[in-house]
Structure formats: structure tokens, C-alpha cells
mmCIF file of C-alpha atoms in Angstrom:
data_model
loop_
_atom_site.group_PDB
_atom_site.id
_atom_site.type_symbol
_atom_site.label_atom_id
_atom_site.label_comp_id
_atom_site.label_asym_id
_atom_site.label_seq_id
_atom_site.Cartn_x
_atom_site.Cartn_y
_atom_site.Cartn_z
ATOM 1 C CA UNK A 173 -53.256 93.165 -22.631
ATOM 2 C CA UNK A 174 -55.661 90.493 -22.075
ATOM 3 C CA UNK A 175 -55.736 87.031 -20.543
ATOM 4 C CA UNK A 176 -54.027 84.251 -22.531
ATOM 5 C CA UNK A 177 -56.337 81.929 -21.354
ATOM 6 C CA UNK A 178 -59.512 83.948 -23.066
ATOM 7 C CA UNK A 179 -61.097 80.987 -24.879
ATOM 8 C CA UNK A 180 -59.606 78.171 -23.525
ATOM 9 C CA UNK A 181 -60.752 79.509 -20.619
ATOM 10 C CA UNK A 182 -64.460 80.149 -22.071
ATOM 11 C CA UNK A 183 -63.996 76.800 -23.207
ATOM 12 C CA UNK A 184 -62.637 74.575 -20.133
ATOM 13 C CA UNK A 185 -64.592 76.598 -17.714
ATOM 14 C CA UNK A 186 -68.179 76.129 -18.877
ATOM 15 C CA UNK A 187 -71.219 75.216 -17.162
ATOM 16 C CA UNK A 188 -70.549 71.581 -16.659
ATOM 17 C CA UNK A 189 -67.255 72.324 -14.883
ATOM 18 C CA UNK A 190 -68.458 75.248 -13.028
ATOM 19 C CA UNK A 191 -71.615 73.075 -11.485
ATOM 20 C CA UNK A 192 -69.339 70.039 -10.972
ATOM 21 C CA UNK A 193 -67.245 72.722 -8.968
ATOM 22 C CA UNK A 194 -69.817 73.815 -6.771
ATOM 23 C CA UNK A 195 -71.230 70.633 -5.833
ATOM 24 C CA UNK A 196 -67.180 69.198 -5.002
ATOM 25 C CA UNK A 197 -66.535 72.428 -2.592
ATOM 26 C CA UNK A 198 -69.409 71.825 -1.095
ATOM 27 C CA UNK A 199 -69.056 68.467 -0.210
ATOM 28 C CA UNK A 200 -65.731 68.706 0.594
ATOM 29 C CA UNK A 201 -64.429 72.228 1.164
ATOM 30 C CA UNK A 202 -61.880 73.986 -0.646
ATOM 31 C CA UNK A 203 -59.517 72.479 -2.867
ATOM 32 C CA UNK A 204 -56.782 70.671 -2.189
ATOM 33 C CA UNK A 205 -54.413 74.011 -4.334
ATOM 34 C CA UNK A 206 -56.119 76.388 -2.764
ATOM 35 C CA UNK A 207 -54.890 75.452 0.977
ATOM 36 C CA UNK A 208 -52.071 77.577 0.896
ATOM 37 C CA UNK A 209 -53.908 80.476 0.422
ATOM 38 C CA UNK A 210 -56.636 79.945 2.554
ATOM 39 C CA UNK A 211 -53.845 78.735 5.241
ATOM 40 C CA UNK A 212 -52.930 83.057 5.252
ATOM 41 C CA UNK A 213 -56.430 83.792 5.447
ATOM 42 C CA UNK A 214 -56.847 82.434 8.238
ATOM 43 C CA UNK A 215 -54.353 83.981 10.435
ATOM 44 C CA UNK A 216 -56.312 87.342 9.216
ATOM 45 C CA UNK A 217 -59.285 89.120 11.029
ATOM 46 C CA UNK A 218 -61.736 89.992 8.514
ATOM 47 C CA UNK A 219 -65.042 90.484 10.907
ATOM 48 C CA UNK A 220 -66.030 93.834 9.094
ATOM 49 C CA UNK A 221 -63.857 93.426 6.383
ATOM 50 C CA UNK A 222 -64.524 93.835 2.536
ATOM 51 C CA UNK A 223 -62.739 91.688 -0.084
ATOM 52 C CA UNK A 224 -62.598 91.923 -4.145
ATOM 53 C CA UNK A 225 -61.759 88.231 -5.099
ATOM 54 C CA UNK A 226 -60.426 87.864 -8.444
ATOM 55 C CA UNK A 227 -60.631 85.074 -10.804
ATOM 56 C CA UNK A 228 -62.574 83.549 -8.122
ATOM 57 C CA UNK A 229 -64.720 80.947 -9.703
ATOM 58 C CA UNK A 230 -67.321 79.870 -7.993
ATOM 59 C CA UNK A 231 -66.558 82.180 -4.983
ATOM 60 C CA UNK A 232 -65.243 79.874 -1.869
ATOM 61 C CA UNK A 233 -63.118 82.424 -0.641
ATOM 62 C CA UNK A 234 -65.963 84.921 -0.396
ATOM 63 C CA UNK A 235 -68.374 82.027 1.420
ATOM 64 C CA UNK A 236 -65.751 80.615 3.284
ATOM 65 C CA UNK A 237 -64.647 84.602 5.203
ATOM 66 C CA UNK A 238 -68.859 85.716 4.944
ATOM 67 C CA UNK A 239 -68.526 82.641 7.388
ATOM 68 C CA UNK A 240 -65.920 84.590 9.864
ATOM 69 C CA UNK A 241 -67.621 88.064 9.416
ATOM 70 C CA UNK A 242 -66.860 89.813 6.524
ATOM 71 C CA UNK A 243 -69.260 92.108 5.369
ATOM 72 C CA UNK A 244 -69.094 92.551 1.453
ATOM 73 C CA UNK A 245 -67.537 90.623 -1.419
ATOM 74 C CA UNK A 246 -66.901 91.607 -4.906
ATOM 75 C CA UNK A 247 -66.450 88.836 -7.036
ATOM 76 C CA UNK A 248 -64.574 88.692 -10.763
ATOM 77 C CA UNK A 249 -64.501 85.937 -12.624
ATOM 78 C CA UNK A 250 -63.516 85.561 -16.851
ATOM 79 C CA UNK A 251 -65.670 82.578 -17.436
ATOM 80 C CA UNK A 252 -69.544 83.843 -17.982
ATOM 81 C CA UNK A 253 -70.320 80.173 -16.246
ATOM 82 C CA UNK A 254 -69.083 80.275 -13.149
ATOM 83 C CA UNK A 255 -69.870 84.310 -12.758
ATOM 84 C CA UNK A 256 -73.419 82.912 -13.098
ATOM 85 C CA UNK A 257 -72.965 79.786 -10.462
ATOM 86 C CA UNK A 258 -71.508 82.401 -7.914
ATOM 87 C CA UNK A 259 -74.436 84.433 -8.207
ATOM 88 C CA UNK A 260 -76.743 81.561 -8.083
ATOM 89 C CA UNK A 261 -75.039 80.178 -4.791
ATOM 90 C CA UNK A 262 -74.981 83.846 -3.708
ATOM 91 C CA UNK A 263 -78.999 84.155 -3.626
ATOM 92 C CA UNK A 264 -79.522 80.134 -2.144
ATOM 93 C CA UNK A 265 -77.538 81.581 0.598
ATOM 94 C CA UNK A 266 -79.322 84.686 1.206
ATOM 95 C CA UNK A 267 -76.426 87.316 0.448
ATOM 96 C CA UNK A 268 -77.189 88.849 -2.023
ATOM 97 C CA UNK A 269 -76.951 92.466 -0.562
ATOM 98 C CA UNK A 270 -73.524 91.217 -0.001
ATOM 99 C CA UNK A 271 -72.058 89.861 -3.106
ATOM 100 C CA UNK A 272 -72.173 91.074 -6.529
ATOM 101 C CA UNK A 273 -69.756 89.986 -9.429
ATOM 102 C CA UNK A 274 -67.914 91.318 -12.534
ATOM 103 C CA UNK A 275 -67.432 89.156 -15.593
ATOM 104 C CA UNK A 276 -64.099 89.949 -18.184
ATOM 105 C CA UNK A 277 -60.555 90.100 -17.947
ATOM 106 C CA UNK A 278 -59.578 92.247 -14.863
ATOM 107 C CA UNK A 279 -57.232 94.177 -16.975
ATOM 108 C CA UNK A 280 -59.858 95.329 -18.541
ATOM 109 C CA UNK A 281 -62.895 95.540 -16.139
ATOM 110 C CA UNK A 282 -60.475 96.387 -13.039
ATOM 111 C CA UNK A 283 -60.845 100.031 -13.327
ATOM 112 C CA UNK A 284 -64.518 99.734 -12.648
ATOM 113 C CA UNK A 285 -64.319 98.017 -9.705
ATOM 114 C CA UNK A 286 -63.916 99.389 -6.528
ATOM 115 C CA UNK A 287 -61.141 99.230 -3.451
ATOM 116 C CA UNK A 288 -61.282 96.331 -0.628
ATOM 117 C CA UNK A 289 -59.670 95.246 2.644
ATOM 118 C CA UNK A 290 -58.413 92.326 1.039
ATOM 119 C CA UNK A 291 -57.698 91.470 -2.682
ATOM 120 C CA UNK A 292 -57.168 87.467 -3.208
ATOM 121 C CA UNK A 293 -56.290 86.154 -6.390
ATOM 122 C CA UNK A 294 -55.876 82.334 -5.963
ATOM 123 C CA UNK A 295 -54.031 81.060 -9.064
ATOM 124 C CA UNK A 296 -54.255 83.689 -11.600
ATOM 125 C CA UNK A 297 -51.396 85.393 -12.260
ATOM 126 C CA UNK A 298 -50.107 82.242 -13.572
ATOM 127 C CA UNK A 299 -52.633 82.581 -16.350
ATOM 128 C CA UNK A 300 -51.180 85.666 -17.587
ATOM 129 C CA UNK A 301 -48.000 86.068 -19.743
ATOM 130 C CA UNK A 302 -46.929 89.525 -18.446
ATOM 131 C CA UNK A 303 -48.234 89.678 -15.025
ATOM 132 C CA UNK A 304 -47.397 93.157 -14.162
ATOM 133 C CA UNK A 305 -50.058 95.205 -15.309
ATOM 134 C CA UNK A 306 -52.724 92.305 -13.181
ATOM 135 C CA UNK A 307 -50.668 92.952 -10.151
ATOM 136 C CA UNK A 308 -50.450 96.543 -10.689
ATOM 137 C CA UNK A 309 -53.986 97.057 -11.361
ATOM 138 C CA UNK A 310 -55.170 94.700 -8.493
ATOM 139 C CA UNK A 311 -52.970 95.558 -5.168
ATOM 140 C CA UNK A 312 -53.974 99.137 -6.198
ATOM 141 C CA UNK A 313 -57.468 97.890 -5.134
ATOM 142 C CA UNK A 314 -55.612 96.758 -1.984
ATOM 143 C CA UNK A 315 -56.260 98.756 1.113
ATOM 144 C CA UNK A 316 -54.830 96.200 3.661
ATOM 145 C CA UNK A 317 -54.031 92.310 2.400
ATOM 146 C CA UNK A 318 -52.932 91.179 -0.934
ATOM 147 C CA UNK A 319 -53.038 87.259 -1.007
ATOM 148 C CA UNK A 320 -51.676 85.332 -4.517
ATOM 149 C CA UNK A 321 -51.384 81.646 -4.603
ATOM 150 C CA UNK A 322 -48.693 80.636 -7.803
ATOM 151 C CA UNK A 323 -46.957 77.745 -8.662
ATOM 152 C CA UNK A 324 -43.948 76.977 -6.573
ATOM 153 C CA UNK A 325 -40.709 77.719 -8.396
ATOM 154 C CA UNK A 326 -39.218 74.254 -8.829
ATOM 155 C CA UNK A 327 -38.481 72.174 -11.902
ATOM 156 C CA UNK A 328 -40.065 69.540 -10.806
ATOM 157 C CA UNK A 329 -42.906 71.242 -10.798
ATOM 158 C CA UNK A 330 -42.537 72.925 -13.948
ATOM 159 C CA UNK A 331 -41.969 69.354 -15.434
ATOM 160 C CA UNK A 332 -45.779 68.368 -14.217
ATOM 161 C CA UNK A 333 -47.541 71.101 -15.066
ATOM 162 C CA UNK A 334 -46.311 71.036 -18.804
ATOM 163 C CA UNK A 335 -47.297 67.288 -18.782
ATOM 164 C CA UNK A 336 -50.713 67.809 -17.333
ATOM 165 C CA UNK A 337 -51.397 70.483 -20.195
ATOM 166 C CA UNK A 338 -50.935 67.959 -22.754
ATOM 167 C CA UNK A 339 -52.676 65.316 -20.920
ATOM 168 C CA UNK A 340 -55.708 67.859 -20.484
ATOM 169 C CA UNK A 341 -55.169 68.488 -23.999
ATOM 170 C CA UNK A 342 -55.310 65.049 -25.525
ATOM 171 C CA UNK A 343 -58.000 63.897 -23.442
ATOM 172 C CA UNK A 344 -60.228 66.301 -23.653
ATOM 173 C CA UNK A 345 -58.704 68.783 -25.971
ATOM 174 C CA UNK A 346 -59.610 71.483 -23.561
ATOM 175 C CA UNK A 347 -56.193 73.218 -21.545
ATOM 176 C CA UNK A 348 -54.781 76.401 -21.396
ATOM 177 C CA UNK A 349 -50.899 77.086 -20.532
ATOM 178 C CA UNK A 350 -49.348 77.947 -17.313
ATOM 179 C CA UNK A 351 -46.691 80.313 -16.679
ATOM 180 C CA UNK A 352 -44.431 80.504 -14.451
ATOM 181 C CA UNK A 353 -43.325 84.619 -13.266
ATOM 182 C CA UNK A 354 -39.980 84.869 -10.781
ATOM 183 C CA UNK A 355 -41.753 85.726 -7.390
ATOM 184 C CA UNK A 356 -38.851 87.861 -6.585
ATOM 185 C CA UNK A 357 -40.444 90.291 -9.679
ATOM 186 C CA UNK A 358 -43.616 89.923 -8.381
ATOM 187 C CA UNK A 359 -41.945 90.522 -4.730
ATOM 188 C CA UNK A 360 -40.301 93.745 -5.765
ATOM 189 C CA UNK A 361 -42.936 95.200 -7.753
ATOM 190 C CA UNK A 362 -45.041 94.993 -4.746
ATOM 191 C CA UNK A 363 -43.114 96.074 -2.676
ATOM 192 C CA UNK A 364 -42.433 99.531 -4.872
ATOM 193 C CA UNK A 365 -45.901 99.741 -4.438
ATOM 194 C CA UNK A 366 -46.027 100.267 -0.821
ATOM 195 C CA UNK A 367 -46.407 96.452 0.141
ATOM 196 C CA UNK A 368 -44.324 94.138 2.214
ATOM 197 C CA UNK A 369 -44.589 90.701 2.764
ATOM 198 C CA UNK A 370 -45.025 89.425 5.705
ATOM 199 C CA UNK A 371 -45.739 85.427 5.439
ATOM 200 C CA UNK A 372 -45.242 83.177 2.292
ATOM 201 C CA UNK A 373 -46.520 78.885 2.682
ATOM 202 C CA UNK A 374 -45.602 75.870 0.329
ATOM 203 C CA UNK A 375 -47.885 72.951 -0.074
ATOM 204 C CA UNK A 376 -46.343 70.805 -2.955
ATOM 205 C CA UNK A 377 -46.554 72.854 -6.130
ATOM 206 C CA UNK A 378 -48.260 75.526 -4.967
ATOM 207 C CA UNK A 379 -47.032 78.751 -2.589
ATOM 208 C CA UNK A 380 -49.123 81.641 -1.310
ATOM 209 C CA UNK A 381 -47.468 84.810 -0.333
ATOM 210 C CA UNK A 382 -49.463 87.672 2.012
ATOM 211 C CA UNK A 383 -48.720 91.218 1.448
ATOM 212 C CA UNK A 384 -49.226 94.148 4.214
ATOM 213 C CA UNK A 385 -50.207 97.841 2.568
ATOM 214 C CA UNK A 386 -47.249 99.940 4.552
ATOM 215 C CA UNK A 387 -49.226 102.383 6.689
#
């Protein structure tokens, strides 16, 4: 299986978008649907940690926890663009024994990459139509945290999301489609895997849910 978003991804996510990215986290931090998540990071101690971010665009959960001690990041990220403006931001910064980055679908490059503390994925199983093998593949990669941010299971929400596709889509005819997976699935699949959960945050349409690797 492979992402659904493939080349509207390619396409929405290009250089323009990746740069314009950059230059709005760091002017003003993290975005605004990406709070939720980073609200669970932060009740985490990663000084020594290592973390495999994936899907992570331009990489402001790795530079925002190299901040608070953690020692590696691997980075994976569909769009060719913003691999490339992680890495760039990577060397300005001076990390670059730190950091590296895998480009492709991690469904298919996930086998190659190697275990961390902490697995994020911020918004990306929504991308996928059948989520299980991207959660299978990546909390196997878990040793400690698994942290997913997805839309929050509400109508309304569902509702806005479908409408801001087609605005995206007649206004600049670049959008991909959202899905929306039961979290109790996602819940119990984890959770067969050896996981529990042990905090889960709303803000608006958006909820992030932190998984514990059962010892």
C-alpha cells in the first residue's frame, strides 16, 4: 500500500510551501494543529532520547526536543521539498551529526529505518486510507512513546474538513483528501501491540493520543 496523498502531496508540498513553512515556524513556533501533540511532548523527558519523526515536514518536532536534550533525530518526510528544507535547516543549525532524513512513503521505506525512543507522527495517519499497516510498521519502531495527532471524531469537524478540500481545490487546484480512522481501531491495535495509552488532548479539530511500550 502506498500513501493516497502521493502526488497531491508532491504537488501541494513543493518548494514554495515547504520554504514558506520554515520561515512561519520560525517566526512563530509551531502550528497552531500541531499543539496537541506537542502539549504530550512536553510532559515527556527526552534529555538522551532518540526520536524517528514521521511525515515530519520541515522537522519542528526534532528542533523543538534537540532544544530539551535529545540526542538524535531521524526524520521521514514523502515530499522531496521539505526532506531537502529539513536538511538545509539541519546544517544552519549545526546538527548535522544529529539528524539525517528518509524521503518515500514509510510503508515502503520504514523497514530501513531504524528503532527510537519516541516515534511522532503529527497528522499522518489521516492521509492514509487503511492506516493499519502505517501504525503497525511505525510503533514497531517504538521503544518507549508513540505520539499521533488525528482529526477529532466529530461531525462538525468532518463537515469542515470536506469543505476546506474543495476550497483548496478550487482555489488553487492543489488538495488531497482526509480520512477519518475510528481511534478506538487505532486504540486497540495498539494496544495488541504491547502499547497502552496513557494521555489523549483535544484542541478544536484536532486530538493527540500518547502511547506507553508495556515493559
Amino acid at each position: 500500500m502506498s500513501c493516497c496523498c502521493t502526488d497531491p502531496y508532491y504537488n501541494m508540498f513543493d518548494a514554495a510551501k515547504a520554504r514558506q513553512d520554515l520561515e512561519d515556524y520560525l517566526r512563530t513556533g509551531v502550528k497552531h494543529s500541531s499543539r496537541p501533540l506537542f502539549r504530550l511532548l512536553d510532559t515527556l523527558d527526552v534529555d538522551g532520547r532518540t526520536l524517528l519523526d514521521i511525515g515530519g515536514g520541515i522537522g519542528a518536532i526534532a528542533f523543538e526536543l534537540f532544544e530539551r536534550g535529545l540526542v538524535k533525530a531521524s526524520h521521514n518526510d514523502i515530499a522531496p521539498a521539505y526532506v531537502r528544507t529539513f536538511l538545509n535547516e539541519v546544517d544552519r543549525r549545526g546538527l548535522a551529526a544529529r539528524a539525517s532524513s528518509a524521503q518515500g512513503d514509510f510503508t515502503e521505506v520504514g523497514d530501513e529505518m531504524s528503532e527510537a525512543d519516541l516515534v511522532t507522527l503529527d497528522k499522518v495517519i489521516c492521509c492514509y486510507p487503511e492506516f493499519e499497516r502505517l501504525v503497525g510498521l511505525s510503533s514497531s519502531k517504538a521503544r518507549h512513546w508513540y505520539v499521533i495527532n488525528l482529526p477529532r471524531e466529530h461531525w462538525v469537524v468532518r463537515i469542515g474538513m470536506r469543505l476546506d478540500y474543495y476550497w483548496q481545490k478550487w482555489r488553487t487546484g492543489k488538495a488531497f483528501r482526509t480520512y477519518f480512522h475510528p481511534v478506538s481501531e487505532i486504540v486497540a491495535q495498539l494496544e495488541g501491540s504491547g502499547f497502552r495509552k496513557t494521555e489523549q488532548v483535544y484542541q478544536r479539530e484536532w486530538t493527540a493520543l500518547l502511547f506507553e511500550r508495556r515493559s
